[in-house]
Amino acid sequence: MRLRFSVIICAIGFFVSDLALANDSRFENITSKILTQYNYIEGKFEQERTLQGINRVIRSNGRFSIWRDNGIYWETSKPLFQATSFSKGSVYYWTDESNCESVKNDSYQISEKISQLMLAFFTADLKQLESDFEVIGKNTNKGWTIILDPSNMYVSKAVNRVTISGAEHVEKISLELATGDHTNIWLQVTTKGDKPDAENQNRILAAYLNEYCAE
Amino acid sequence: MATAAEHPLKSIFDRYPFLHRLIVLSFLIYVICLFGLAALVLRDGISVETDIQAIVPQNSDPVIKVANHVLEQRFGNIVMLVLAGTDKQKVRECEKILREELSKRQQLKVRNDREIIESYQELIKVYQPYQFTLLSESDRRLLRSNRSEKIIQAAWRRLLSFQTGHPVSHFAKDPLGIFDNYYNGLPFMRGIPGIDAEGFVEVITDDGVVSYARPIVIEVNGKAMDMTAQNELVSYFDAVQQSAQSRYDRVEFYRTGLIFHAENAAVKAKKEFTFISLASMLGIVLLFLVCFASVRPLLLSILSLLFGFAAAATVCCYFFPRLHLITLVFGASLIGVVIDYSLHYFSHMENIDASDRLATLKRIFPSIVMGVVTTVVGYACLYQASLPGLREIATFCIVGLVSAWLFVTCAYPWLAGKRAIYFPGFIYQAAELPERFWSKLGGRRSLIFVSVVFIAAAAIWFIYGKAENDIRLFYKPPPELMTQDIKIRSMFSQQAANQYFLVKGVSAQDLLQNEEQLVNELQRQVRSGVLDSFTALSQYIPSIELQKGDYLLLSKTLYAHGGELEKFILQAGIEKEFLEIFLKSQSLAELRHLEPEDVLTHMPQEIRDLWLGEQNGLFYSMVFLGGINSLEPLSNIADNNESVTFVDRVQSLSELLKRQYWQAIILLIAGYAVIGLIVITRYRRIESLSIVLVPMISSFLLLGILSLLSVSIGLFHILALYLALGLGLDYGIFLYDSPADRKTMVAVMLSALTSSLSFGLLSLSSTPMISAFGLTVLGSGILSLLLAPLLIKAGREPNVPVDSETSSV
């Protein structure tokens, strides 16, 4: 069993908040609010990356869509288009607005695992997520903060620590990678509902439906 | 007509009175030598080999021998435990407990995922200095086909997406992730096919239930374990497994490893040795008590047996590296053969006076000399098969026979007493039964009947006989171990233990280049489903030629001035100084190439094993194969490539056994011809060939019967026919030389009974080759005993209507 660390990290941002919430009953309330109140949320994000050996912060932004039990669509708009769909055991990269391709992993099961982990977050499948992190949670004046230290050795080879904070929703995710790189992501939920519109449905499920995506 | 009285050996002690003393003197010297050897053997300690591979012939090619040795070391000490259950969590918990328990035992090293991952992390440092000459296969393909935009897209993903870092290297050292792609593309980083990210394999049972399996790989320290250590270890595995199973009743356990087979074979062989020895001894004790009604013959016979056995064990322990348990099992059959000399001696004992202690020996000397010569020749024929196990068996049996013969010849005249022994009447009657049977049937009709049956049996063998010569002759795994092996093989694509490629080159670099060609071909075979995977050294150490090409390709494309890297860096808004520093370090790396010696010592053992280094002036490496679905295409690859050899140990062994099977048949026919000539020369009568007909007809009849029973005939059946020839000749010669001697008939019958008892017990062995040997000698021995009176009588008195005679004794 050898995981592709780079791919594994992609799951972290999503499922950590769920683990943190499992730490405290007050978190559980918030969790249930986030997870069960709406089947679908979408919003915008801002991201800053500090890379070892580079004296410049790399900034990007974009949008996200999360549809419970179905999948996630994560799109970077600036400085250029980058998008990923996670749905039903698959991970697909969008090469442009209308075409995507399967993640070129030699072991297909890694994509499946990542996809499962992320969907587990939104379906509150805590049992599946708990095994990868040690979770420390605390309430703050504005909301809550969760610190996640990897207990899974594969994850620990790629990431040192993940910090999640928020109030009603996850608002900020900080990633400290094993290479010394830092990533901060700010999330802003703009739409909540039962299901995405047709376009976002296609974005999330494109890979699953295999409509746009090449294997 | 030659008679017993005319036998040249009969009066040899009268003609050469000093001869017996000479034999006794030789015997004493021999005993002293044996004591010396025994002292040396005991000083070094006696170790019994239980590994079945030790009796399987080895390839004669020295490089293949080295490669096979590497393979045996690799597989010989690995145990794989597999836990499977529908609840992953339970499987994981059970695995944790098992790992903890197994790690406590010093003899075992449980392969730990963490250590493996850490060793791979360490390897990054070894590869990193050569990063500018290393390209993953997919990146090379993209660059060669001018599709570098794919690499750039991935680089942007790395830079912008939150989900990826640069675990192999910093962005600053590898902005486009080229080295990242190379390292993550190495076979050991790609993971095992079929295993998911948590290390589970999904298994769907026949009932459609999905369960999840986790492997625990354990290295057993020290290959050459004795039986006790093997037993202890297997018992330990049993106990650990039972303990875990009692706590996790829904978790299923499977295990595989050579140690389980070796232990199983050893336990079985030990049981068989004990059973055959005890049963043979018991049979002989009963036979002696019934026939001789005296303790002295029994004790002396046991003494001769013990002497023969001890001598055989001592000589084999000294001249062979380790005494194989299979030799001991086979050697147990000696009891039935060695006892013949005692039987003949006591059968012919008459009241003698003290002045002529040699009287009995003189009487039986021709018979027991012929007996020992024919049997030794029979066993010696086993040397023709270049099988190490058979050579040891042959040596054991020959030394045991000759030693027991010497004991009888030298010690019996002084120890056997001076009083005649008379058999009970029913013994004589029993001995005459075959002859009476043929007489009743009508001698001439019997001859016609036997001839027809003989021709029919030969025809049946030629037409319906099936030949089987493969590894199954040496070892037949028990179903419980086979089931587990098959189950584990179905879950995990395991590396083939008996098939691999051997690649050669005039230098290390030539070797790597040759291997790269093979790797290209193997990739095609993987795509077409011929095999699941393969592991080659060149996948980890590209040839310098390829590295130079990759460096040039990168320099001309991504790393060129104004190339994709420059555009990427500028678009990302990163300072230009960074680019200049990066490209400078790239240009400085042009002459730095990864070579085997740079990386081999840091590699995991499983990859180091691939490198055989310099052997006889050429460089060699192995390419391991996994999940082979078809052998022919792989064999064809080697046929079209001089630098590549496809080694298929199972196939080679089968071919060797097949060759030896036909050689053995031809030699057996030649042996019959030579013996026929000797018999004619000795007796000066064409009818004397009936002596040779006894084992020949018996052998054909047996082969026909076995073919009718759908028993496949293999090399060991044919080799056993040599011994059958020896035993059959004995019966024929004794009866031909002493036609009216009732005691000879009794001795022949008792001899046949004891041999049949021992070889009959041997036929019950679970080792196919021993069983085949036992069955053949048993069957042909009984047939020889039955046919000998008829054929010998017909040969001695061809003009007398056999059916008009009654018993001549």
Short mmCIF file of N, CA and C in Angstrom, two decimals, chain A residues 64-167:
data_model
loop_
_atom_site.label_atom_id
_atom_site.label_comp_id
_atom_site.label_asym_id
_atom_site.label_seq_id
_atom_site.Cartn_x
_atom_site.Cartn_y
_atom_site.Cartn_z
N PHE A 64 -16.64 26.90 -5.54
CA PHE A 64 -16.82 25.48 -5.23
C PHE A 64 -18.30 25.14 -5.16
N SER A 65 -18.62 23.88 -5.40
CA SER A 65 -19.99 23.37 -5.28
C SER A 65 -19.92 22.01 -4.59
N ILE A 66 -20.75 21.83 -3.57
CA ILE A 66 -20.74 20.56 -2.84
C ILE A 66 -22.16 20.03 -2.76
N TRP A 67 -22.36 18.86 -3.26
CA TRP A 67 -23.69 18.24 -3.33
C TRP A 67 -23.65 16.94 -2.53
N ARG A 68 -24.35 16.95 -1.40
CA ARG A 68 -24.28 15.82 -0.48
C ARG A 68 -24.64 14.50 -1.19
N ASP A 69 -23.91 13.49 -0.87
CA ASP A 69 -24.09 12.13 -1.42
C ASP A 69 -23.75 12.03 -2.92
N ASN A 70 -23.38 13.14 -3.51
CA ASN A 70 -23.11 13.09 -4.95
C ASN A 70 -21.69 13.48 -5.32
N GLY A 71 -21.23 14.63 -4.86
CA GLY A 71 -19.87 14.99 -5.22
C GLY A 71 -19.54 16.45 -5.01
N ILE A 72 -18.34 16.81 -5.47
CA ILE A 72 -17.80 18.15 -5.27
C ILE A 72 -17.22 18.66 -6.58
N TYR A 73 -17.36 19.94 -6.79
CA TYR A 73 -16.68 20.57 -7.93
C TYR A 73 -15.87 21.73 -7.38
N TRP A 74 -14.58 21.79 -7.69
CA TRP A 74 -13.67 22.80 -7.15
C TRP A 74 -12.99 23.48 -8.33
N GLU A 75 -13.23 24.78 -8.47
CA GLU A 75 -12.72 25.48 -9.68
C GLU A 75 -11.89 26.70 -9.30
N THR A 76 -10.66 26.75 -9.79
CA THR A 76 -9.82 27.94 -9.64
C THR A 76 -10.03 28.79 -10.90
N SER A 77 -10.33 30.06 -10.69
CA SER A 77 -10.56 30.94 -11.85
C SER A 77 -9.34 31.79 -12.18
N LYS A 78 -8.69 32.32 -11.12
CA LYS A 78 -7.52 33.16 -11.34
C LYS A 78 -6.34 32.60 -10.59
N PRO A 79 -5.14 32.65 -11.12
CA PRO A 79 -4.72 33.36 -12.34
C PRO A 79 -5.12 32.64 -13.64
N LEU A 80 -5.46 31.37 -13.53
CA LEU A 80 -5.99 30.71 -14.74
C LEU A 80 -6.94 29.59 -14.34
N PHE A 81 -7.65 29.10 -15.31
CA PHE A 81 -8.68 28.09 -15.04
C PHE A 81 -8.04 26.75 -14.64
N GLN A 82 -8.53 26.23 -13.50
CA GLN A 82 -8.17 24.88 -13.04
C GLN A 82 -9.40 24.34 -12.34
N ALA A 83 -9.83 23.12 -12.64
CA ALA A 83 -11.00 22.60 -11.95
C ALA A 83 -10.90 21.10 -11.74
N THR A 84 -11.51 20.64 -10.64
CA THR A 84 -11.50 19.21 -10.30
C THR A 84 -12.89 18.79 -9.85
N SER A 85 -13.31 17.63 -10.29
CA SER A 85 -14.57 17.05 -9.82
C SER A 85 -14.27 15.77 -9.05
N PHE A 86 -14.95 15.66 -7.90
CA PHE A 86 -14.84 14.44 -7.10
C PHE A 86 -16.24 13.86 -7.00
N SER A 87 -16.46 12.73 -7.58
CA SER A 87 -17.81 12.17 -7.45
C SER A 87 -17.80 10.66 -7.57
N LYS A 88 -18.55 10.05 -6.68
CA LYS A 88 -18.80 8.60 -6.74
C LYS A 88 -17.55 7.77 -7.08
N GLY A 89 -16.55 7.96 -6.29
CA GLY A 89 -15.36 7.13 -6.46
C GLY A 89 -14.45 7.54 -7.59
N SER A 90 -14.58 8.74 -8.09
CA SER A 90 -13.67 9.17 -9.18
C SER A 90 -13.16 10.58 -8.92
N VAL A 91 -11.99 10.85 -9.45
CA VAL A 91 -11.45 12.21 -9.43
C VAL A 91 -11.15 12.57 -10.88
N TYR A 92 -11.69 13.72 -11.33
CA TYR A 92 -11.46 14.15 -12.71
C TYR A 92 -10.95 15.58 -12.73
N TYR A 93 -9.99 15.84 -13.60
CA TYR A 93 -9.51 17.20 -13.81
C TYR A 93 -10.16 17.77 -15.08
N TRP A 94 -10.54 19.04 -14.98
CA TRP A 94 -11.09 19.70 -16.16
C TRP A 94 -9.94 20.37 -16.90
N THR A 95 -9.83 20.05 -18.17
CA THR A 95 -8.74 20.67 -18.96
C THR A 95 -9.19 22.03 -19.50
N ASP A 96 -10.47 22.22 -19.66
CA ASP A 96 -11.03 23.54 -19.97
C ASP A 96 -12.48 23.54 -19.50
N GLU A 97 -13.23 24.51 -19.89
CA GLU A 97 -14.60 24.65 -19.38
C GLU A 97 -15.50 23.46 -19.72
N SER A 98 -15.17 22.77 -20.80
CA SER A 98 -16.10 21.72 -21.21
C SER A 98 -15.49 20.32 -21.36
N ASN A 99 -14.22 20.19 -21.00
CA ASN A 99 -13.61 18.86 -21.14
C ASN A 99 -12.86 18.48 -19.86
N CYS A 100 -12.95 17.22 -19.53
CA CYS A 100 -12.17 16.78 -18.37
C CYS A 100 -11.58 15.40 -18.63
N GLU A 101 -10.62 15.04 -17.75
CA GLU A 101 -9.99 13.72 -17.91
C GLU A 101 -9.74 13.10 -16.55
N SER A 102 -9.65 11.80 -16.57
CA SER A 102 -9.48 11.05 -15.33
C SER A 102 -8.10 11.30 -14.75
N VAL A 103 -8.01 11.25 -13.41
CA VAL A 103 -6.70 11.37 -12.76
C VAL A 103 -5.86 10.18 -13.15
N LYS A 104 -4.64 10.48 -13.59
CA LYS A 104 -3.79 9.38 -14.07
C LYS A 104 -3.08 8.71 -12.90
N ASN A 105 -3.84 7.98 -12.13
CA ASN A 105 -3.22 7.21 -11.06
C ASN A 105 -3.11 5.77 -11.51
N ASP A 106 -1.98 5.16 -11.15
CA ASP A 106 -1.86 3.75 -11.51
C ASP A 106 -2.81 2.91 -10.68
N SER A 107 -3.06 3.40 -9.48
CA SER A 107 -3.99 2.67 -8.65
C SER A 107 -5.30 3.44 -8.60
N TYR A 108 -6.28 2.92 -9.28
CA TYR A 108 -7.57 3.59 -9.37
C TYR A 108 -8.19 3.77 -8.00
N GLN A 109 -7.89 2.85 -7.11
CA GLN A 109 -8.54 2.87 -5.80
C GLN A 109 -8.18 4.12 -5.00
N ILE A 110 -7.08 4.79 -5.32
CA ILE A 110 -6.72 6.00 -4.59
C ILE A 110 -7.74 7.09 -4.88
N SER A 111 -8.10 7.24 -6.13
CA SER A 111 -9.11 8.23 -6.49
C SER A 111 -10.42 7.91 -5.79
N GLU A 112 -10.72 6.64 -5.77
CA GLU A 112 -11.97 6.21 -5.14
C GLU A 112 -11.96 6.57 -3.67
N LYS A 113 -10.81 6.34 -3.05
CA LYS A 113 -10.69 6.61 -1.61
C LYS A 113 -10.87 8.11 -1.34
N ILE A 114 -10.20 8.91 -2.15
CA ILE A 114 -10.30 10.36 -1.96
C ILE A 114 -11.75 10.80 -2.11
N SER A 115 -12.36 10.31 -3.13
CA SER A 115 -13.73 10.68 -3.41
C SER A 115 -14.64 10.23 -2.27
N GLN A 116 -14.41 9.03 -1.78
CA GLN A 116 -15.21 8.50 -0.67
C GLN A 116 -15.03 9.35 0.58
N LEU A 117 -13.77 9.73 0.85
CA LEU A 117 -13.49 10.52 2.05
C LEU A 117 -14.23 11.85 2.01
N MET A 118 -14.20 12.46 0.87
CA MET A 118 -14.82 13.78 0.77
C MET A 118 -16.33 13.68 0.85
N LEU A 119 -16.88 12.68 0.23
CA LEU A 119 -18.32 12.50 0.34
C LEU A 119 -18.71 12.11 1.77
N ALA A 120 -17.81 11.41 2.42
CA ALA A 120 -18.07 11.01 3.81
C ALA A 120 -18.21 12.24 4.70
N PHE A 121 -17.45 13.26 4.41
CA PHE A 121 -17.54 14.50 5.18
C PHE A 121 -18.95 15.06 5.10
N PHE A 122 -19.47 15.13 3.93
CA PHE A 122 -20.78 15.76 3.75
C PHE A 122 -21.94 14.86 4.15
N THR A 123 -21.66 13.57 4.30
CA THR A 123 -22.71 12.67 4.79
C THR A 123 -22.47 12.32 6.26
N ALA A 124 -21.54 13.05 6.88
CA ALA A 124 -21.22 12.86 8.30
C ALA A 124 -20.81 11.44 8.65
N ASP A 125 -20.07 10.83 7.76
CA ASP A 125 -19.58 9.48 8.02
C ASP A 125 -18.28 9.59 8.81
N LEU A 126 -18.45 9.92 10.10
CA LEU A 126 -17.28 10.20 10.94
C LEU A 126 -16.38 8.98 11.10
N LYS A 127 -16.99 7.84 11.15
CA LYS A 127 -16.24 6.60 11.40
C LYS A 127 -15.12 6.41 10.36
N GLN A 128 -15.46 6.70 9.16
CA GLN A 128 -14.49 6.50 8.09
C GLN A 128 -13.33 7.51 8.17
N LEU A 129 -13.64 8.71 8.66
CA LEU A 129 -12.64 9.77 8.64
C LEU A 129 -11.73 9.76 9.86
N GLU A 130 -12.26 9.28 10.97
CA GLU A 130 -11.56 9.38 12.24
C GLU A 130 -10.18 8.72 12.24
N SER A 131 -10.02 7.73 11.43
CA SER A 131 -8.79 6.95 11.52
C SER A 131 -7.55 7.69 11.01
N ASP A 132 -7.72 8.80 10.32
CA ASP A 132 -6.55 9.45 9.71
C ASP A 132 -5.96 10.62 10.51
N PHE A 133 -6.70 11.14 11.48
CA PHE A 133 -6.22 12.32 12.21
C PHE A 133 -6.45 12.23 13.71
N GLU A 134 -5.58 12.96 14.43
CA GLU A 134 -5.88 13.25 15.83
C GLU A 134 -6.49 14.64 15.84
N VAL A 135 -7.58 14.77 16.52
CA VAL A 135 -8.35 16.01 16.42
C VAL A 135 -8.35 16.77 17.74
N ILE A 136 -7.98 18.06 17.67
CA ILE A 136 -8.11 18.93 18.85
C ILE A 136 -9.05 20.07 18.45
N GLY A 137 -10.13 20.25 19.19
CA GLY A 137 -11.09 21.31 18.84
C GLY A 137 -11.23 22.31 19.96
N LYS A 138 -11.44 23.56 19.63
CA LYS A 138 -11.72 24.57 20.68
C LYS A 138 -12.69 25.61 20.13
N ASN A 139 -13.49 26.15 21.03
CA ASN A 139 -14.40 27.23 20.65
C ASN A 139 -13.70 28.57 20.79
N THR A 140 -13.98 29.45 19.90
CA THR A 140 -13.43 30.80 19.98
C THR A 140 -14.60 31.78 20.06
N ASN A 141 -14.26 33.07 20.23
CA ASN A 141 -15.33 34.08 20.33
C ASN A 141 -16.20 34.10 19.09
N LYS A 142 -15.49 33.93 17.95
CA LYS A 142 -16.25 34.04 16.70
C LYS A 142 -16.84 32.71 16.24
N GLY A 143 -16.35 31.63 16.77
CA GLY A 143 -16.83 30.33 16.29
C GLY A 143 -16.00 29.20 16.88
N TRP A 144 -15.29 28.50 16.04
CA TRP A 144 -14.53 27.35 16.51
C TRP A 144 -13.27 27.15 15.66
N THR A 145 -12.31 26.48 16.25
CA THR A 145 -11.08 26.13 15.52
C THR A 145 -10.75 24.67 15.80
N ILE A 146 -10.33 24.00 14.77
CA ILE A 146 -9.97 22.59 14.92
C ILE A 146 -8.55 22.39 14.39
N ILE A 147 -7.77 21.69 15.19
CA ILE A 147 -6.41 21.38 14.74
C ILE A 147 -6.33 19.89 14.45
N LEU A 148 -5.86 19.59 13.30
CA LEU A 148 -5.78 18.18 12.88
C LEU A 148 -4.33 17.77 12.67
N ASP A 149 -3.91 16.81 13.45
CA ASP A 149 -2.56 16.26 13.26
C ASP A 149 -2.70 14.85 12.68
N PRO A 150 -2.03 14.61 11.58
CA PRO A 150 -2.23 13.30 10.93
C PRO A 150 -1.79 12.13 11.82
N SER A 151 -2.63 11.15 11.92
CA SER A 151 -2.23 9.91 12.60
C SER A 151 -1.94 8.83 11.56
N ASN A 152 -2.41 9.06 10.37
CA ASN A 152 -2.13 8.14 9.26
C ASN A 152 -0.77 8.48 8.68
N MET A 153 0.10 7.48 8.65
CA MET A 153 1.50 7.77 8.27
C MET A 153 1.62 8.29 6.83
N TYR A 154 0.73 7.84 5.99
CA TYR A 154 0.82 8.29 4.60
C TYR A 154 0.51 9.78 4.51
N VAL A 155 -0.53 10.18 5.25
CA VAL A 155 -0.89 11.60 5.26
C VAL A 155 0.23 12.39 5.93
N SER A 156 0.81 11.82 6.99
CA SER A 156 1.83 12.56 7.73
C SER A 156 3.08 12.82 6.90
N LYS A 157 3.31 12.01 5.88
CA LYS A 157 4.47 12.25 5.02
C LYS A 157 4.24 13.45 4.11
N ALA A 158 3.00 13.85 3.97
CA ALA A 158 2.69 14.96 3.06
C ALA A 158 2.30 16.23 3.80
N VAL A 159 1.70 16.05 4.98
CA VAL A 159 1.18 17.23 5.66
C VAL A 159 1.56 17.19 7.14
N ASN A 160 1.96 18.35 7.66
CA ASN A 160 2.30 18.40 9.08
C ASN A 160 1.06 18.68 9.94
N ARG A 161 0.28 19.63 9.50
CA ARG A 161 -0.88 20.02 10.31
C ARG A 161 -1.92 20.71 9.43
N VAL A 162 -3.16 20.53 9.83
CA VAL A 162 -4.25 21.24 9.16
C VAL A 162 -5.05 21.97 10.24
N THR A 163 -5.34 23.24 10.00
CA THR A 163 -6.16 23.99 10.96
C THR A 163 -7.40 24.49 10.24
N ILE A 164 -8.54 24.23 10.86
CA ILE A 164 -9.82 24.62 10.26
C ILE A 164 -10.51 25.57 11.24
N SER A 165 -11.05 26.63 10.74
CA SER A 165 -11.83 27.49 11.63
C SER A 165 -13.09 27.95 10.92
N GLY A 166 -14.07 28.33 11.71
CA GLY A 166 -15.32 28.78 11.11
C GLY A 166 -16.35 29.07 12.17
N ALA A 167 -17.53 29.31 11.72
CA ALA A 167 -18.64 29.56 12.64
C ALA A 167 -19.79 28.67 12.19
#
